mmCIF file of C-alpha atoms in Angstrom:
data_model
loop_
_atom_site.group_PDB
_atom_site.id
_atom_site.type_symbol
_atom_site.label_atom_id
_atom_site.label_comp_id
_atom_site.label_asym_id
_atom_site.label_seq_id
_atom_site.Cartn_x
_atom_site.Cartn_y
_atom_site.Cartn_z
ATOM 1 C CA MET A 1233 -40.814 1.644 -54.797
ATOM 2 C CA LYS A 1234 -39.072 2.373 -51.499
ATOM 3 C CA SER A 1235 -35.475 1.929 -52.651
ATOM 4 C CA ASN A 1236 -33.603 4.327 -54.931
ATOM 5 C CA PRO A 1237 -33.569 3.274 -58.599
ATOM 6 C CA LEU A 1238 -30.318 1.567 -59.564
ATOM 7 C CA ASN A 1239 -28.658 0.843 -62.907
ATOM 8 C CA ILE A 1240 -27.953 -2.890 -62.809
ATOM 9 C CA LEU A 1241 -26.186 -5.185 -65.290
ATOM 10 C CA LEU A 1242 -26.752 -8.949 -65.083
ATOM 11 C CA ILE A 1243 -24.267 -10.829 -67.236
ATOM 12 C CA THR A 1244 -24.024 -14.519 -68.125
ATOM 13 C CA GLN A 1245 -22.610 -16.673 -70.892
ATOM 14 C CA GLU A 1246 -24.396 -19.791 -69.701
ATOM 15 C CA ASP A 1247 -26.891 -20.940 -72.310
ATOM 16 C CA ILE A 1248 -28.878 -23.933 -71.101
ATOM 17 C CA LEU A 1249 -32.535 -24.562 -70.393
ATOM 18 C CA ALA A 1250 -32.083 -24.841 -66.637
ATOM 19 C CA GLY A 1251 -32.937 -23.231 -63.327
ATOM 20 C CA SER A 1252 -30.043 -20.777 -63.576
ATOM 21 C CA SER A 1253 -31.431 -19.219 -66.762
ATOM 22 C CA PHE A 1254 -34.899 -18.951 -65.243
ATOM 23 C CA SER A 1255 -33.491 -17.415 -62.074
ATOM 24 C CA VAL A 1256 -31.677 -14.680 -63.989
ATOM 25 C CA SER A 1257 -34.774 -13.877 -66.049
ATOM 26 C CA TYR A 1258 -36.990 -13.809 -62.945
ATOM 27 C CA LEU A 1259 -34.563 -11.516 -61.117
ATOM 28 C CA ALA A 1260 -34.142 -9.168 -64.078
ATOM 29 C CA GLU A 1261 -37.873 -8.712 -64.588
ATOM 30 C CA ALA A 1262 -38.603 -8.366 -60.876
ATOM 31 C CA LEU A 1263 -35.925 -5.705 -60.354
ATOM 32 C CA ALA A 1264 -37.125 -3.824 -63.435
ATOM 33 C CA ALA A 1265 -40.723 -4.005 -62.188
ATOM 34 C CA ARG A 1266 -39.584 -2.255 -59.011
ATOM 35 C CA GLY A 1267 -38.236 0.699 -60.970
ATOM 36 C CA HIS A 1268 -34.599 -0.211 -61.521
ATOM 37 C CA LYS A 1269 -32.906 0.056 -64.897
ATOM 38 C CA VAL A 1270 -31.907 -3.530 -65.664
ATOM 39 C CA LEU A 1271 -29.728 -4.776 -68.501
ATOM 40 C CA VAL A 1272 -29.068 -8.435 -69.255
ATOM 41 C CA ALA A 1273 -25.924 -9.162 -71.264
ATOM 42 C CA ALA A 1274 -26.002 -12.673 -72.720
ATOM 43 C CA ARG A 1275 -25.355 -14.614 -75.888
ATOM 44 C CA PRO A 1276 -27.592 -13.663 -78.839
ATOM 45 C CA MET A 1277 -30.307 -16.234 -79.570
ATOM 46 C CA SER A 1278 -29.669 -17.770 -76.152
ATOM 47 C CA VAL A 1279 -32.238 -19.400 -73.863
ATOM 48 C CA LEU A 1280 -32.123 -16.275 -71.718
ATOM 49 C CA GLN A 1281 -32.887 -13.996 -74.645
ATOM 50 C CA GLY A 1282 -35.871 -16.194 -75.392
ATOM 51 C CA LEU A 1283 -37.078 -16.019 -71.806
ATOM 52 C CA LEU A 1284 -36.894 -12.219 -71.929
ATOM 53 C CA ALA A 1285 -38.259 -11.865 -75.459
ATOM 54 C CA HIS A 1286 -41.594 -10.447 -74.324
ATOM 55 C CA SER A 1287 -40.246 -8.231 -71.573
ATOM 56 C CA THR A 1288 -40.925 -4.530 -72.063
ATOM 57 C CA SER A 1289 -38.828 -3.381 -69.121
ATOM 58 C CA VAL A 1290 -35.559 -5.353 -69.294
ATOM 59 C CA ILE A 1291 -32.915 -4.269 -71.817
ATOM 60 C CA PHE A 1292 -31.268 -7.254 -73.504
ATOM 61 C CA VAL A 1293 -27.703 -6.698 -74.761
ATOM 62 C CA PRO A 1294 -26.162 -9.296 -77.118
ATOM 63 C CA PHE A 1295 -22.839 -10.156 -75.529
ATOM 64 C CA VAL A 1296 -20.304 -12.842 -76.475
ATOM 65 C CA ILE A 1297 -17.232 -13.876 -74.492
ATOM 66 C CA LYS A 1298 -14.882 -16.111 -76.477
ATOM 67 C CA SER A 1299 -12.468 -16.784 -73.631
ATOM 68 C CA ARG A 1300 -11.699 -15.762 -70.060
ATOM 69 C CA PHE A 1301 -9.180 -13.261 -71.424
ATOM 70 C CA ASP A 1302 -11.312 -11.854 -74.264
ATOM 71 C CA ARG A 1303 -10.169 -8.219 -74.539
ATOM 72 C CA LYS A 1304 -12.861 -7.356 -77.060
ATOM 73 C CA ALA A 1305 -15.513 -8.550 -74.627
ATOM 74 C CA ILE A 1306 -13.910 -6.568 -71.801
ATOM 75 C CA ARG A 1307 -13.938 -3.390 -73.891
ATOM 76 C CA HIS A 1308 -17.567 -4.089 -74.828
ATOM 77 C CA LEU A 1309 -18.396 -4.503 -71.162
ATOM 78 C CA LYS A 1310 -16.732 -1.197 -70.336
ATOM 79 C CA SER A 1311 -18.740 0.587 -73.046
ATOM 80 C CA ILE A 1312 -22.007 -0.866 -71.678
ATOM 81 C CA VAL A 1313 -21.147 0.248 -68.154
ATOM 82 C CA GLU A 1314 -20.254 3.763 -69.277
ATOM 83 C CA GLU A 1315 -23.171 4.226 -71.679
ATOM 84 C CA HIS A 1316 -25.795 3.109 -69.167
ATOM 85 C CA GLN A 1317 -24.022 4.435 -66.062
ATOM 86 C CA ILE A 1318 -24.102 0.992 -64.493
ATOM 87 C CA GLU A 1319 -23.705 1.016 -60.718
ATOM 88 C CA VAL A 1320 -23.935 -2.741 -60.077
ATOM 89 C CA ILE A 1321 -22.583 -5.641 -62.124
ATOM 90 C CA ASN A 1322 -23.788 -9.118 -61.204
ATOM 91 C CA ALA A 1323 -21.897 -11.878 -63.056
ATOM 92 C CA GLN A 1324 -23.285 -15.412 -63.163
ATOM 93 C CA SER A 1325 -20.967 -17.871 -64.942
ATOM 94 C CA SER A 1326 -17.292 -18.768 -65.291
ATOM 95 C CA LYS A 1327 -16.250 -16.578 -68.225
ATOM 96 C CA ASP A 1328 -18.259 -13.679 -66.806
ATOM 97 C CA ARG A 1329 -16.388 -13.910 -63.535
ATOM 98 C CA TYR A 1330 -12.994 -13.540 -65.193
ATOM 99 C CA ILE A 1331 -13.743 -10.728 -67.614
ATOM 100 C CA THR A 1332 -15.641 -8.656 -65.057
ATOM 101 C CA ILE A 1333 -12.690 -8.809 -62.669
ATOM 102 C CA PHE A 1334 -10.203 -7.973 -65.440
ATOM 103 C CA ALA A 1335 -12.447 -5.070 -66.486
ATOM 104 C CA ARG A 1336 -12.117 -3.629 -63.001
ATOM 105 C CA MET A 1337 -8.416 -4.392 -62.600
ATOM 106 C CA PHE A 1338 -7.084 -3.185 -65.922
ATOM 107 C CA TYR A 1339 -9.805 -1.201 -67.754
ATOM 108 C CA GLY A 1340 -11.042 1.177 -65.087
ATOM 109 C CA VAL A 1341 -14.603 -0.146 -64.756
ATOM 110 C CA ARG A 1342 -15.861 1.360 -61.484
ATOM 111 C CA ALA A 1343 -19.197 -0.361 -60.888
ATOM 112 C CA LEU A 1344 -19.607 -2.562 -57.844
ATOM 113 C CA LEU A 1345 -19.031 -6.188 -58.803
ATOM 114 C CA PHE A 1346 -20.806 -9.207 -57.377
ATOM 115 C CA HIS A 1347 -20.550 -12.795 -58.515
ATOM 116 C CA THR A 1348 -23.489 -15.133 -58.010
ATOM 117 C CA ARG A 1349 -22.707 -18.824 -57.571
ATOM 118 C CA ARG A 1350 -25.649 -21.132 -58.219
ATOM 119 C CA GLN A 1351 -24.151 -24.619 -58.261
ATOM 120 C CA TYR A 1352 -21.603 -26.823 -56.576
ATOM 121 C CA PRO A 1353 -18.261 -25.052 -57.216
ATOM 122 C CA LEU A 1354 -16.390 -27.155 -59.758
ATOM 123 C CA SER A 1355 -13.942 -24.266 -60.262
ATOM 124 C CA ALA A 1356 -13.672 -22.701 -56.839
ATOM 125 C CA GLY A 1357 -10.782 -24.498 -55.195
ATOM 126 C CA GLY A 1358 -7.172 -23.486 -54.818
ATOM 127 C CA PHE A 1359 -5.594 -20.547 -53.069
ATOM 128 C CA LEU A 1360 -4.811 -18.517 -56.202
ATOM 129 C CA GLN A 1361 -8.260 -18.778 -57.747
ATOM 130 C CA ASN A 1362 -9.989 -18.165 -54.428
ATOM 131 C CA SER A 1363 -7.845 -15.089 -53.845
ATOM 132 C CA PHE A 1364 -8.551 -13.846 -57.384
ATOM 133 C CA TYR A 1365 -12.313 -14.131 -56.912
ATOM 134 C CA VAL A 1366 -12.329 -12.625 -53.432
ATOM 135 C CA LYS A 1367 -10.011 -9.692 -54.122
ATOM 136 C CA GLY A 1368 -11.623 -9.021 -57.491
ATOM 137 C CA THR A 1369 -15.202 -8.734 -56.232
ATOM 138 C CA ASP A 1370 -17.072 -6.725 -53.643
ATOM 139 C CA LYS A 1371 -18.981 -9.804 -52.499
ATOM 140 C CA ILE A 1372 -19.945 -13.269 -53.708
ATOM 141 C CA ILE A 1373 -23.644 -14.173 -53.582
ATOM 142 C CA LEU A 1374 -24.667 -17.777 -52.851
ATOM 143 C CA ILE A 1375 -28.214 -19.008 -53.423
ATOM 144 C CA SER A 1376 -28.331 -21.261 -50.355
ATOM 145 C CA HIS A 1377 -26.804 -21.611 -46.908
ATOM 146 C CA GLU A 1378 -25.592 -25.111 -47.753
ATOM 147 C CA LEU A 1379 -23.779 -23.758 -50.795
ATOM 148 C CA LYS A 1380 -22.165 -21.133 -48.568
ATOM 149 C CA ARG A 1381 -20.907 -23.850 -46.229
ATOM 150 C CA ILE A 1382 -19.337 -25.634 -49.191
ATOM 151 C CA PHE A 1383 -17.549 -22.448 -50.262
ATOM 152 C CA ILE A 1384 -16.270 -21.829 -46.757
ATOM 153 C CA LYS A 1385 -14.868 -25.371 -46.676
ATOM 154 C CA LYS A 1386 -13.060 -24.548 -49.919
ATOM 155 C CA GLY A 1387 -11.336 -21.587 -48.269
ATOM 156 C CA TYR A 1388 -13.592 -18.631 -48.962
ATOM 157 C CA PRO A 1389 -13.918 -16.142 -46.072
ATOM 158 C CA ASP A 1390 -17.339 -16.095 -44.440
ATOM 159 C CA LYS A 1391 -17.505 -12.292 -44.443
ATOM 160 C CA HIS A 1392 -17.151 -12.157 -48.232
ATOM 161 C CA LEU A 1393 -20.159 -14.430 -48.838
ATOM 162 C CA LYS A 1394 -23.816 -13.389 -48.883
ATOM 163 C CA VAL A 1395 -26.765 -15.796 -49.104
ATOM 164 C CA ILE A 1396 -29.787 -14.709 -51.130
ATOM 165 C CA HIS A 1397 -32.226 -17.498 -51.919
ATOM 166 C CA ASN A 1398 -33.770 -17.935 -55.334
ATOM 167 C CA GLY A 1399 -37.445 -17.215 -55.725
ATOM 168 C CA ILE A 1400 -40.230 -17.878 -58.212
ATOM 169 C CA PRO A 1401 -42.863 -15.338 -59.304
ATOM 170 C CA VAL A 1402 -46.329 -16.324 -58.094
ATOM 171 C CA SER A 1403 -47.590 -15.877 -61.661
ATOM 172 C CA ARG A 1404 -45.339 -18.740 -62.765
ATOM 173 C CA TYR A 1405 -47.534 -21.233 -60.928
ATOM 174 C CA ASN A 1406 -50.489 -20.360 -63.150
ATOM 175 C CA GLN A 1407 -48.721 -21.592 -66.287
ATOM 176 C CA TRP A 1408 -50.535 -24.894 -66.570
ATOM 177 C CA ASN A 1409 -53.821 -25.947 -68.082
ATOM 178 C CA GLU A 1410 -56.187 -28.755 -67.119
ATOM 179 C CA GLN A 1411 -56.946 -29.605 -70.746
ATOM 180 C CA ASP A 1412 -53.236 -29.882 -71.511
ATOM 181 C CA VAL A 1413 -52.860 -32.297 -68.599
ATOM 182 C CA VAL A 1414 -55.741 -34.417 -69.912
ATOM 183 C CA GLU A 1415 -54.159 -34.523 -73.373
ATOM 184 C CA LEU A 1416 -50.765 -35.506 -71.948
ATOM 185 C CA LYS A 1417 -52.356 -38.352 -70.005
ATOM 186 C CA GLN A 1418 -53.970 -39.575 -73.201
ATOM 187 C CA LEU A 1419 -50.689 -39.216 -75.096
ATOM 188 C CA TYR A 1420 -48.726 -41.287 -72.585
ATOM 189 C CA GLY A 1421 -51.475 -43.738 -71.656
ATOM 190 C CA ILE A 1422 -51.684 -42.602 -68.036
ATOM 191 C CA GLN A 1423 -54.953 -43.593 -66.391
ATOM 192 C CA THR A 1424 -56.607 -42.265 -63.241
ATOM 193 C CA GLY A 1425 -55.073 -44.093 -60.284
ATOM 194 C CA ASP A 1426 -51.803 -44.963 -62.066
ATOM 195 C CA LEU A 1427 -48.653 -44.674 -59.989
ATOM 196 C CA VAL A 1428 -46.184 -42.477 -61.857
ATOM 197 C CA VAL A 1429 -42.643 -41.848 -60.629
ATOM 198 C CA GLY A 1430 -40.653 -39.268 -62.526
ATOM 199 C CA SER A 1431 -38.048 -36.589 -62.724
ATOM 200 C CA ILE A 1432 -38.420 -33.170 -64.311
ATOM 201 C CA SER A 1433 -34.837 -32.101 -64.838
ATOM 202 C CA ARG A 1434 -31.976 -32.345 -67.266
ATOM 203 C CA LEU A 1435 -29.742 -35.334 -66.553
ATOM 204 C CA LYS A 1436 -28.489 -35.248 -62.952
ATOM 205 C CA ARG A 1437 -27.543 -38.776 -61.823
ATOM 206 C CA HIS A 1438 -30.878 -40.095 -63.042
ATOM 207 C CA GLU A 1439 -29.409 -43.598 -63.135
ATOM 208 C CA GLN A 1440 -30.108 -43.666 -59.381
ATOM 209 C CA LEU A 1441 -33.815 -43.460 -60.166
ATOM 210 C CA ILE A 1442 -33.536 -46.346 -62.627
ATOM 211 C CA TRP A 1443 -31.739 -48.497 -60.062
ATOM 212 C CA ALA A 1444 -34.397 -47.597 -57.488
ATOM 213 C CA ILE A 1445 -37.129 -48.729 -59.912
ATOM 214 C CA LYS A 1446 -35.304 -52.056 -60.177
ATOM 215 C CA ASP A 1447 -35.204 -52.267 -56.373
ATOM 216 C CA LEU A 1448 -38.929 -51.495 -56.104
ATOM 217 C CA ALA A 1449 -39.804 -54.551 -58.207
ATOM 218 C CA MET A 1450 -43.190 -53.009 -59.013
ATOM 219 C CA PRO A 1451 -43.779 -53.361 -62.770
ATOM 220 C CA ASN A 1452 -47.091 -51.477 -62.542
ATOM 221 C CA VAL A 1453 -45.291 -48.215 -61.680
ATOM 222 C CA LYS A 1454 -44.753 -45.954 -64.680
ATOM 223 C CA VAL A 1455 -41.638 -43.830 -65.077
ATOM 224 C CA LEU A 1456 -41.811 -40.367 -66.669
ATOM 225 C CA LEU A 1457 -38.600 -38.519 -67.542
ATOM 226 C CA VAL A 1458 -38.880 -34.887 -68.640
ATOM 227 C CA GLY A 1459 -35.699 -33.367 -70.024
ATOM 228 C CA VAL A 1460 -34.252 -36.735 -71.056
ATOM 229 C CA LYS A 1461 -34.013 -37.755 -74.700
ATOM 230 C CA GLU A 1462 -35.832 -40.783 -76.077
ATOM 231 C CA GLY A 1463 -34.212 -44.114 -75.240
ATOM 232 C CA HIS A 1464 -31.450 -42.737 -73.012
ATOM 233 C CA PHE A 1465 -31.855 -45.418 -70.331
ATOM 234 C CA ASP A 1466 -33.150 -48.259 -72.499
ATOM 235 C CA THR A 1467 -29.893 -50.192 -72.367
ATOM 236 C CA LEU A 1468 -29.642 -49.881 -68.589
ATOM 237 C CA CYS A 1469 -33.273 -50.922 -68.182
ATOM 238 C CA THR A 1470 -32.665 -53.992 -70.342
ATOM 239 C CA GLU A 1471 -29.539 -54.915 -68.372
ATOM 240 C CA LEU A 1472 -31.461 -54.616 -65.094
ATOM 241 C CA GLY A 1473 -34.474 -56.514 -66.407
ATOM 242 C CA ILE A 1474 -36.812 -53.581 -65.838
ATOM 243 C CA THR A 1475 -40.170 -54.055 -67.557
ATOM 244 C CA ASN A 1476 -41.798 -50.853 -66.302
ATOM 245 C CA GLN A 1477 -43.079 -48.422 -68.905
ATOM 246 C CA VAL A 1478 -40.491 -45.646 -69.237
ATOM 247 C CA ILE A 1479 -41.818 -42.482 -70.881
ATOM 248 C CA TYR A 1480 -39.320 -40.024 -72.342
ATOM 249 C CA ALA A 1481 -40.866 -36.580 -72.709
ATOM 250 C CA GLY A 1482 -37.648 -34.970 -73.951
ATOM 251 C CA GLU A 1483 -37.118 -31.232 -73.666
ATOM 252 C CA VAL A 1484 -40.295 -29.323 -72.850
ATOM 253 C CA VAL A 1485 -40.803 -25.593 -73.397
ATOM 254 C CA PRO A 1486 -40.967 -23.596 -70.144
ATOM 255 C CA GLU A 1487 -44.572 -22.532 -70.723
ATOM 256 C CA LYS A 1488 -45.728 -26.162 -70.740
ATOM 257 C CA VAL A 1489 -43.522 -27.897 -68.194
ATOM 258 C CA LEU A 1490 -45.780 -27.347 -65.153
ATOM 259 C CA ASN A 1491 -48.373 -29.602 -66.762
ATOM 260 C CA TYR A 1492 -46.010 -32.552 -66.358
ATOM 261 C CA TYR A 1493 -45.881 -32.289 -62.565
ATOM 262 C CA LYS A 1494 -49.607 -32.976 -62.646
ATOM 263 C CA LEU A 1495 -48.885 -36.384 -64.203
ATOM 264 C CA LEU A 1496 -46.630 -37.519 -61.365
ATOM 265 C CA THR A 1497 -47.374 -39.252 -58.082
ATOM 266 C CA VAL A 1498 -43.888 -38.346 -56.858
ATOM 267 C CA ASN A 1499 -41.063 -36.260 -58.346
ATOM 268 C CA ILE A 1500 -37.400 -37.234 -57.885
ATOM 269 C CA LEU A 1501 -34.393 -34.888 -57.987
ATOM 270 C CA PRO A 1502 -31.281 -37.121 -57.759
ATOM 271 C CA SER A 1503 -28.810 -34.238 -58.158
ATOM 272 C CA ILE A 1504 -25.459 -33.472 -56.512
ATOM 273 C CA THR A 1505 -24.911 -30.179 -58.347
ATOM 274 C CA ASP A 1506 -27.959 -28.076 -57.453
ATOM 275 C CA GLY A 1507 -27.252 -24.997 -55.392
ATOM 276 C CA PHE A 1508 -30.972 -24.622 -54.764
ATOM 277 C CA GLY A 1509 -33.465 -26.475 -56.980
ATOM 278 C CA LEU A 1510 -36.294 -24.429 -58.505
ATOM 279 C CA VAL A 1511 -37.905 -27.658 -59.717
ATOM 280 C CA LEU A 1512 -38.547 -28.556 -56.074
ATOM 281 C CA LEU A 1513 -40.621 -25.417 -55.586
ATOM 282 C CA GLU A 1514 -42.477 -25.941 -58.865
ATOM 283 C CA SER A 1515 -43.267 -29.510 -57.843
ATOM 284 C CA MET A 1516 -44.554 -28.411 -54.425
ATOM 285 C CA ALA A 1517 -46.692 -25.704 -56.000
ATOM 286 C CA MET A 1518 -48.263 -28.276 -58.306
ATOM 287 C CA GLY A 1519 -49.128 -30.558 -55.380
ATOM 288 C CA CYS A 1520 -46.523 -33.172 -56.256
ATOM 289 C CA PRO A 1521 -44.422 -34.534 -53.358
ATOM 290 C CA VAL A 1522 -40.639 -34.570 -53.790
ATOM 291 C CA VAL A 1523 -37.807 -36.947 -52.983
ATOM 292 C CA ALA A 1524 -34.349 -35.464 -53.435
ATOM 293 C CA THR A 1525 -30.682 -36.046 -52.725
ATOM 294 C CA ARG A 1526 -29.433 -35.003 -49.297
ATOM 295 C CA PHE A 1527 -26.970 -32.544 -50.814
ATOM 296 C CA GLY A 1528 -26.134 -28.869 -51.229
ATOM 297 C CA GLY A 1529 -28.817 -26.244 -51.634
ATOM 298 C CA ILE A 1530 -31.547 -28.892 -51.775
ATOM 299 C CA LEU A 1531 -31.295 -28.910 -47.967
ATOM 300 C CA ASP A 1532 -32.373 -25.261 -47.840
ATOM 301 C CA VAL A 1533 -35.649 -26.234 -49.502
ATOM 302 C CA VAL A 1534 -36.462 -29.793 -48.392
ATOM 303 C CA GLN A 1535 -36.794 -30.767 -44.743
ATOM 304 C CA HIS A 1536 -36.866 -34.545 -44.392
ATOM 305 C CA LYS A 1537 -40.304 -35.961 -43.545
ATOM 306 C CA GLU A 1538 -41.696 -32.423 -43.352
ATOM 307 C CA ASN A 1539 -42.145 -31.163 -46.924
ATOM 308 C CA GLY A 1540 -40.284 -33.946 -48.745
ATOM 309 C CA LEU A 1541 -37.987 -36.921 -48.308
ATOM 310 C CA LEU A 1542 -34.192 -37.005 -48.623
ATOM 311 C CA PHE A 1543 -31.887 -39.852 -49.596
ATOM 312 C CA ASP A 1544 -28.114 -40.180 -49.520
ATOM 313 C CA ASP A 1545 -26.404 -39.909 -52.887
ATOM 314 C CA GLY A 1546 -25.680 -43.386 -54.239
ATOM 315 C CA ASP A 1547 -28.106 -45.155 -51.903
ATOM 316 C CA TYR A 1548 -30.734 -46.233 -54.396
ATOM 317 C CA HIS A 1549 -32.141 -48.741 -51.862
ATOM 318 C CA GLN A 1550 -33.025 -45.791 -49.618
ATOM 319 C CA LEU A 1551 -34.461 -43.952 -52.596
ATOM 320 C CA ALA A 1552 -36.642 -46.965 -53.402
ATOM 321 C CA VAL A 1553 -37.923 -47.106 -49.817
ATOM 322 C CA HIS A 1554 -38.838 -43.413 -49.941
ATOM 323 C CA ILE A 1555 -40.595 -43.782 -53.284
ATOM 324 C CA LYS A 1556 -42.629 -46.703 -51.968
ATOM 325 C CA SER A 1557 -43.553 -44.699 -48.859
ATOM 326 C CA VAL A 1558 -44.934 -41.824 -50.921
ATOM 327 C CA LEU A 1559 -46.758 -44.158 -53.309
ATOM 328 C CA TYR A 1560 -48.580 -46.150 -50.618
ATOM 329 C CA ASP A 1561 -48.678 -44.048 -47.446
ATOM 330 C CA LEU A 1562 -51.505 -41.691 -48.356
ATOM 331 C CA ASP A 1563 -51.303 -39.792 -45.063
ATOM 332 C CA LEU A 1564 -47.603 -39.123 -45.611
ATOM 333 C CA ARG A 1565 -48.213 -38.030 -49.173
ATOM 334 C CA LYS A 1566 -50.959 -35.628 -48.099
ATOM 335 C CA ALA A 1567 -48.772 -34.172 -45.325
ATOM 336 C CA LEU A 1568 -45.834 -33.615 -47.677
ATOM 337 C CA ILE A 1569 -48.086 -31.887 -50.200
ATOM 338 C CA GLN A 1570 -49.586 -29.577 -47.576
ATOM 339 C CA LYS A 1571 -46.184 -28.610 -46.170
ATOM 340 C CA GLY A 1572 -44.995 -28.042 -49.740
ATOM 341 C CA PHE A 1573 -47.699 -25.424 -50.232
ATOM 342 C CA VAL A 1574 -46.411 -23.660 -47.115
ATOM 343 C CA THR A 1575 -42.788 -23.828 -48.293
ATOM 344 C CA ILE A 1576 -43.385 -21.995 -51.556
ATOM 345 C CA GLN A 1577 -44.664 -18.989 -49.603
ATOM 346 C CA THR A 1578 -41.124 -18.464 -48.284
ATOM 347 C CA PHE A 1579 -39.273 -18.626 -51.591
ATOM 348 C CA THR A 1580 -41.143 -15.956 -53.537
ATOM 349 C CA MET A 1581 -39.684 -13.577 -56.073
ATOM 350 C CA ASN A 1582 -40.869 -10.653 -53.976
ATOM 351 C CA ASN A 1583 -38.689 -11.808 -51.083
ATOM 352 C CA THR A 1584 -35.729 -12.459 -53.378
ATOM 353 C CA THR A 1585 -35.997 -9.052 -55.029
ATOM 354 C CA ARG A 1586 -36.236 -7.182 -51.752
ATOM 355 C CA ASN A 1587 -33.187 -9.035 -50.468
ATOM 356 C CA TYR A 1588 -31.181 -8.100 -53.584
ATOM 357 C CA GLU A 1589 -32.290 -4.466 -53.329
ATOM 358 C CA THR A 1590 -31.326 -4.207 -49.681
ATOM 359 C CA PHE A 1591 -27.995 -5.903 -50.322
ATOM 360 C CA PHE A 1592 -27.094 -3.691 -53.301
ATOM 361 C CA GLU A 1593 -28.038 -0.531 -51.416
ATOM 362 C CA GLU A 1594 -26.006 -1.544 -48.361
ATOM 363 C CA GLN A 1595 -22.982 -2.252 -50.515
ATOM 364 C CA ILE A 1596 -23.285 1.074 -52.344
ATOM 365 C CA ALA A 1597 -23.584 2.910 -49.024
ATOM 366 C CA SER A 1598 -20.554 1.067 -47.684
ATOM 367 C CA ALA A 1599 -18.528 1.933 -50.796
ATOM 368 C CA LEU A 1600 -19.432 5.617 -50.474
ATOM 369 C CA THR A 1601 -18.406 5.580 -46.826
ATOM 370 C CA ARG A 1602 -15.026 4.108 -47.731
ATOM 371 C CA LEU A 1603 -14.488 6.793 -50.373
ATOM 372 C CA LYS A 1604 -15.306 9.587 -47.917
ATOM 373 C CA GLY A 1605 -12.995 8.042 -45.353
#
């Protein structure tokens, strides 16, 4: 490893089966693999603890924050920092952001503090809160350039923001099995040559996909929803007179989810909250073309008519046109798939890890220079 080993604490109270949890686990394991001492402080029995259960290099620390002003949690944080001589704290979610700043302001925690923002900032507006976050941290990390632009529009200073894209370990793309795909096709009655439109994501304005299916007026197209509970859109489908087969796969364990991309002809991400969109990369890696909302960090990954198609949020007619294009324009579909394979080479975990290492080292060097001055 070229960089000096660092003692790094990643902290999050978020506990959902989503891209953010995967991103933290990927980053923790990748940094540890490069020789850094990495601790992850998260809720016990959380999704993140499960993702790191088999890691032999990352130290998991059960950590509970009851409120933004939880003094017990702040004292616990201070003890972790002191015991493990933490040099860098990287907080990920709302409660983490508050207690890490308070720990520095009032409890003498001296580690460098960075906040990572991964989604559209629902709690980032207003002069007082912006000032609190900016003055309380050394830098704020954004996972896409589009997300950075949103933060700047909300009043955050450009110089305080650093973009580091998410990445996916290459090994992740091997977590699928041809026999599993065959069995899933049998389970859901999907035949060779079937046209299957789907979405592999927890609910993110999926109703746009349902409206687009209505607009398509193609009852032979099957709809596959992964991450959506059984029957969720049945009422809407009935109201719209949709007779297409709608398959609800529900929540799927991470180790099996890549198999589902292999069932799709096209994958839809109708989100207006994603700061990046790991599912887009997974879809591209599995040879499944993507159609996504023209919004936020999605734009860092998808270039319209190059490696995917983009539609304007709320314009389900446009979404329907794009879906039809991918279903029936075989040359377009092939081109999108090929460009998708190229795209995933950019957003690798190796690149992400090196960028974090360089950033942390630069910030440590800058802090030491300020102290000497």
